[in-house]
């Protein structure tokens, strides 16, 4: 029974580890999603600004306004690339956290399987003992009936 208690302790620790890993995974997925939303917002803003510039250019634009547009678009492209890097990093982090959660879950399941096997083995031992006691009792009763 001491090994049973130790196994339950291991299962409890593994369950906590799995829960913690699941929380980290959730946070990583949320961060990745938020980073992607921000990237999409920047891309949408770039498209919108480019369209507005095209409309303005049709009416005529000064060289200074054109240089300002180019400088702004360069800064926006730099921000977009930076956000793409962040998205990629967050996706990698999410993959690592998923792997960590899967490993913790496998460990928890292994301990549970060991516990289930130990319980089944103990049930077999108990059933064998009970059968032996019943056989002895039946044998005694048959002996005393004579």
PDB file of C-alpha atoms in Angstrom:
ATOM      1  CA  UNK A   1       0.000   0.000   0.000  1.00  0.00           C
ATOM      2  CA  UNK A   2       2.952   2.368   0.519  1.00  0.00           C
ATOM      3  CA  UNK A   3       3.800   2.110  -3.168  1.00  0.00           C
ATOM      4  CA  UNK A   4       0.157   2.921  -3.945  1.00  0.00           C
ATOM      5  CA  UNK A   5       0.409   6.132  -1.908  1.00  0.00           C
ATOM      6  CA  UNK A   6       3.695   7.017  -3.594  1.00  0.00           C
ATOM      7  CA  UNK A   7       2.125   6.407  -6.976  1.00  0.00           C
ATOM      8  CA  UNK A   8      -0.820   8.651  -6.086  1.00  0.00           C
ATOM      9  CA  UNK A   9       1.666  11.352  -5.062  1.00  0.00           C
ATOM     10  CA  UNK A  10       3.452  11.002  -8.402  1.00  0.00           C
ATOM     11  CA  UNK A  11       0.127  11.177 -10.246  1.00  0.00           C
ATOM     12  CA  UNK A  12      -0.833  14.300  -8.307  1.00  0.00           C
ATOM     13  CA  UNK A  13       2.505  15.948  -9.104  1.00  0.00           C
ATOM     14  CA  UNK A  14       2.192  14.971 -12.761  1.00  0.00           C
ATOM     15  CA  UNK A  15      -1.359  16.352 -12.847  1.00  0.00           C
ATOM     16  CA  UNK A  16      -0.109  19.686 -11.485  1.00  0.00           C
ATOM     17  CA  UNK A  17       2.709  19.715 -14.019  1.00  0.00           C
ATOM     18  CA  UNK A  18       0.198  19.025 -16.799  1.00  0.00           C
ATOM     19  CA  UNK A  19      -2.090  21.790 -15.557  1.00  0.00           C
ATOM     20  CA  UNK A  20       0.794  24.264 -15.406  1.00  0.00           C
ATOM     21  CA  UNK A  21       1.912  23.267 -18.896  1.00  0.00           C
ATOM     22  CA  UNK A  22      -1.651  23.708 -20.172  1.00  0.00           C
ATOM     23  CA  UNK A  23      -1.779  27.217 -18.692  1.00  0.00           C
ATOM     24  CA  UNK A  24       1.537  28.107 -20.319  1.00  0.00           C
ATOM     25  CA  UNK A  25       0.285  26.677 -23.622  1.00  0.00           C
ATOM     26  CA  UNK A  26      -2.887  28.747 -23.387  1.00  0.00           C
ATOM     27  CA  UNK A  27      -0.884  31.903 -22.689  1.00  0.00           C
ATOM     28  CA  UNK A  28       1.464  31.172 -25.604  1.00  0.00           C
ATOM     29  CA  UNK A  29      -1.427  30.562 -28.008  1.00  0.00           C
ATOM     30  CA  UNK A  30      -3.125  33.758 -26.848  1.00  0.00           C
ATOM     31  CA  UNK A  31       0.098  35.747 -27.336  1.00  0.00           C
ATOM     32  CA  UNK A  32       0.540  34.272 -30.825  1.00  0.00           C
ATOM     33  CA  UNK A  33      -3.034  35.140 -31.716  1.00  0.00           C
ATOM     34  CA  UNK A  34      -2.640  38.711 -30.464  1.00  0.00           C
ATOM     35  CA  UNK A  35       0.618  39.093 -32.413  1.00  0.00           C
ATOM     36  CA  UNK A  36      -1.108  37.877 -35.583  1.00  0.00           C
ATOM     37  CA  UNK A  37      -3.976  40.315 -35.033  1.00  0.00           C
ATOM     38  CA  UNK A  38      -1.502  43.169 -34.668  1.00  0.00           C
ATOM     39  CA  UNK A  39       0.298  42.079 -37.852  1.00  0.00           C
ATOM     40  CA  UNK A  40      -3.010  41.960 -39.738  1.00  0.00           C
ATOM     41  CA  UNK A  41      -3.866  45.413 -38.416  1.00  0.00           C
ATOM     42  CA  UNK A  42      -0.515  46.780 -39.643  1.00  0.00           C
ATOM     43  CA  UNK A  43      -0.967  45.127 -43.048  1.00  0.00           C
ATOM     44  CA  UNK A  44      -4.474  46.549 -43.329  1.00  0.00           C
ATOM     45  CA  UNK A  45      -3.248  49.986 -42.342  1.00  0.00           C
ATOM     46  CA  UNK A  46      -0.479  49.779 -44.953  1.00  0.00           C
ATOM     47  CA  UNK A  47      -2.968  48.795 -47.670  1.00  0.00           C
ATOM     48  CA  UNK A  48      -5.358  51.569 -46.669  1.00  0.00           C
ATOM     49  CA  UNK A  49      -2.623  54.186 -46.565  1.00  0.00           C
ATOM     50  CA  UNK A  50      -1.312  53.035 -49.962  1.00  0.00           C
ATOM     51  CA  UNK A  51      -4.786  53.337 -51.500  1.00  0.00           C
ATOM     52  CA  UNK A  52      -5.242  56.804 -50.045  1.00  0.00           C
ATOM     53  CA  UNK A  53      -1.866  57.821 -51.398  1.00  0.00           C
ATOM     54  CA  UNK A  54      -2.789  56.517 -54.871  1.00  0.00           C
ATOM     55  CA  UNK A  55      -5.965  58.608 -54.791  1.00  0.00           C
ATOM     56  CA  UNK A  56      -4.032  61.667 -53.653  1.00  0.00           C
ATOM     57  CA  UNK A  57      -1.385  61.071 -56.316  1.00  0.00           C
ATOM     58  CA  UNK A  58      -4.081  61.145 -59.029  1.00  0.00           C
ATOM     59  CA  UNK A  59      -4.871  64.716 -58.018  1.00  0.00           C
ATOM     60  CA  UNK A  60      -1.183  65.636 -57.970  1.00  0.00           C
ATOM     61  CA  UNK A  61       1.367  65.557 -55.181  1.00  0.00           C
ATOM     62  CA  UNK A  62       4.377  67.604 -54.202  1.00  0.00           C
ATOM     63  CA  UNK A  63       7.841  66.046 -54.133  1.00  0.00           C
ATOM     64  CA  UNK A  64       7.998  66.675 -50.360  1.00  0.00           C
ATOM     65  CA  UNK A  65       4.711  64.805 -49.802  1.00  0.00           C
ATOM     66  CA  UNK A  66       6.045  61.960 -51.947  1.00  0.00           C
ATOM     67  CA  UNK A  67       9.251  61.722 -49.864  1.00  0.00           C
ATOM     68  CA  UNK A  68       7.188  61.805 -46.667  1.00  0.00           C
ATOM     69  CA  UNK A  69       5.041  58.999 -48.006  1.00  0.00           C
ATOM     70  CA  UNK A  70       8.101  56.920 -48.906  1.00  0.00           C
ATOM     71  CA  UNK A  71       9.648  57.488 -45.469  1.00  0.00           C
ATOM     72  CA  UNK A  72       6.399  56.604 -43.731  1.00  0.00           C
ATOM     73  CA  UNK A  73       5.947  53.450 -45.817  1.00  0.00           C
ATOM     74  CA  UNK A  74       9.550  52.405 -45.062  1.00  0.00           C
ATOM     75  CA  UNK A  75       8.897  52.788 -41.345  1.00  0.00           C
ATOM     76  CA  UNK A  76       5.631  50.898 -41.684  1.00  0.00           C
ATOM     77  CA  UNK A  77       7.366  48.097 -43.616  1.00  0.00           C
ATOM     78  CA  UNK A  78      10.003  47.889 -40.866  1.00  0.00           C
ATOM     79  CA  UNK A  79       7.256  47.647 -38.248  1.00  0.00           C
ATOM     80  CA  UNK A  80       5.501  44.950 -40.294  1.00  0.00           C
ATOM     81  CA  UNK A  81       8.703  42.919 -40.591  1.00  0.00           C
ATOM     82  CA  UNK A  82       9.318  43.288 -36.875  1.00  0.00           C
ATOM     83  CA  UNK A  83       5.786  42.096 -36.177  1.00  0.00           C
ATOM     84  CA  UNK A  84       6.267  39.136 -38.524  1.00  0.00           C
ATOM     85  CA  UNK A  85       9.342  38.193 -36.495  1.00  0.00           C
ATOM     86  CA  UNK A  86       7.297  38.437 -33.300  1.00  0.00           C
ATOM     87  CA  UNK A  87       4.544  36.264 -34.798  1.00  0.00           C
ATOM     88  CA  UNK A  88       7.096  33.646 -35.812  1.00  0.00           C
ATOM     89  CA  UNK A  89       8.660  33.701 -32.337  1.00  0.00           C
ATOM     90  CA  UNK A  90       5.248  33.367 -30.673  1.00  0.00           C
ATOM     91  CA  UNK A  91       4.345  30.453 -32.937  1.00  0.00           C
ATOM     92  CA  UNK A  92       7.614  28.711 -32.042  1.00  0.00           C
ATOM     93  CA  UNK A  93       6.932  29.331 -28.364  1.00  0.00           C
ATOM     94  CA  UNK A  94       3.462  27.873 -28.801  1.00  0.00           C
ATOM     95  CA  UNK A  95       4.925  24.766 -30.428  1.00  0.00           C
ATOM     96  CA  UNK A  96       7.409  24.353 -27.566  1.00  0.00           C
ATOM     97  CA  UNK A  97       4.691  24.772 -24.950  1.00  0.00           C
ATOM     98  CA  UNK A  98       2.515  22.253 -26.786  1.00  0.00           C
ATOM     99  CA  UNK A  99       5.381  19.779 -26.774  1.00  0.00           C
ATOM    100  CA  UNK A 100       5.936  20.418 -23.068  1.00  0.00           C
ATOM    101  CA  UNK A 101       2.244  19.861 -22.329  1.00  0.00           C
ATOM    102  CA  UNK A 102       2.209  16.643 -24.352  1.00  0.00           C
ATOM    103  CA  UNK A 103       5.239  15.329 -22.463  1.00  0.00           C
ATOM    104  CA  UNK A 104       3.635  16.170 -19.111  1.00  0.00           C
ATOM    105  CA  UNK A 105       0.388  14.511 -20.190  1.00  0.00           C
ATOM    106  CA  UNK A 106       2.244  11.363 -21.299  1.00  0.00           C
ATOM    107  CA  UNK A 107       3.966  11.210 -17.912  1.00  0.00           C
ATOM    108  CA  UNK A 108       0.651  11.617 -16.096  1.00  0.00           C
ATOM    109  CA  UNK A 109      -0.934   8.905 -18.216  1.00  0.00           C
ATOM    110  CA  UNK A 110       2.028   6.584 -17.571  1.00  0.00           C
ATOM    111  CA  UNK A 111       1.629   6.955 -13.828  1.00  0.00           C
ATOM    112  CA  UNK A 112      -2.117   6.407 -14.127  1.00  0.00           C
ATOM    113  CA  UNK A 113      -1.505   3.265 -16.158  1.00  0.00           C
ATOM    114  CA  UNK A 114       0.937   1.999 -13.527  1.00  0.00           C
ATOM    115  CA  UNK A 115      -1.648   2.682 -10.824  1.00  0.00           C
ATOM    116  CA  UNK A 116      -4.357   0.893 -12.800  1.00  0.00           C
ATOM    117  CA  UNK A 117      -2.095  -2.110 -13.281  1.00  0.00           C
ATOM    118  CA  UNK A 118      -1.235  -2.172  -9.583  1.00  0.00           C
ATOM    119  CA  UNK A 119      -4.931  -1.998  -8.665  1.00  0.00           C
ATOM    120  CA  UNK A 120      -5.736  -4.814 -11.109  1.00  0.00           C
ATOM    121  CA  UNK A 121      -2.885  -6.919  -9.707  1.00  0.00           C
ATOM    122  CA  UNK A 122      -4.085  -6.302  -6.153  1.00  0.00           C
ATOM    123  CA  UNK A 123      -7.626  -7.244  -7.173  1.00  0.00           C
ATOM    124  CA  UNK A 124      -6.308 -10.520  -8.627  1.00  0.00           C
ATOM    125  CA  UNK A 125      -4.433 -11.261  -5.391  1.00  0.00           C
ATOM    126  CA  UNK A 126      -7.523 -10.411  -3.338  1.00  0.00           C
ATOM    127  CA  UNK A 127      -9.775 -12.526  -5.563  1.00  0.00           C
ATOM    128  CA  UNK A 128      -7.357 -15.460  -5.328  1.00  0.00           C
ATOM    129  CA  UNK A 129      -7.232 -15.128  -1.530  1.00  0.00           C
ATOM    130  CA  UNK A 130     -11.022 -14.904  -1.307  1.00  0.00           C
ATOM    131  CA  UNK A 131     -11.412 -17.938  -3.589  1.00  0.00           C
ATOM    132  CA  UNK A 132      -8.948 -19.909  -1.475  1.00  0.00           C
ATOM    133  CA  UNK A 133     -10.825 -18.969   1.711  1.00  0.00           C
ATOM    134  CA  UNK A 134     -14.143 -19.940   0.133  1.00  0.00           C
ATOM    135  CA  UNK A 135     -12.673 -23.258  -1.082  1.00  0.00           C
ATOM    136  CA  UNK A 136     -11.311 -24.008   2.392  1.00  0.00           C
ATOM    137  CA  UNK A 137     -14.641 -23.099   3.966  1.00  0.00           C
ATOM    138  CA  UNK A 138     -16.519 -25.311   1.488  1.00  0.00           C
ATOM    139  CA  UNK A 139     -14.027 -28.123   2.082  1.00  0.00           C
ATOM    140  CA  UNK A 140     -14.494 -27.886   5.857  1.00  0.00           C
ATOM    141  CA  UNK A 141     -18.248 -27.853   5.532  1.00  0.00           C
ATOM    142  CA  UNK A 142     -18.151 -30.895   3.270  1.00  0.00           C
ATOM    143  CA  UNK A 143     -15.838 -32.631   5.738  1.00  0.00           C
ATOM    144  CA  UNK A 144     -18.104 -31.899   8.709  1.00  0.00           C
ATOM    145  CA  UNK A 145     -21.265 -32.903   6.833  1.00  0.00           C
ATOM    146  CA  UNK A 146     -20.035 -36.485   6.640  1.00  0.00           C
TER     147      UNK A 146
END
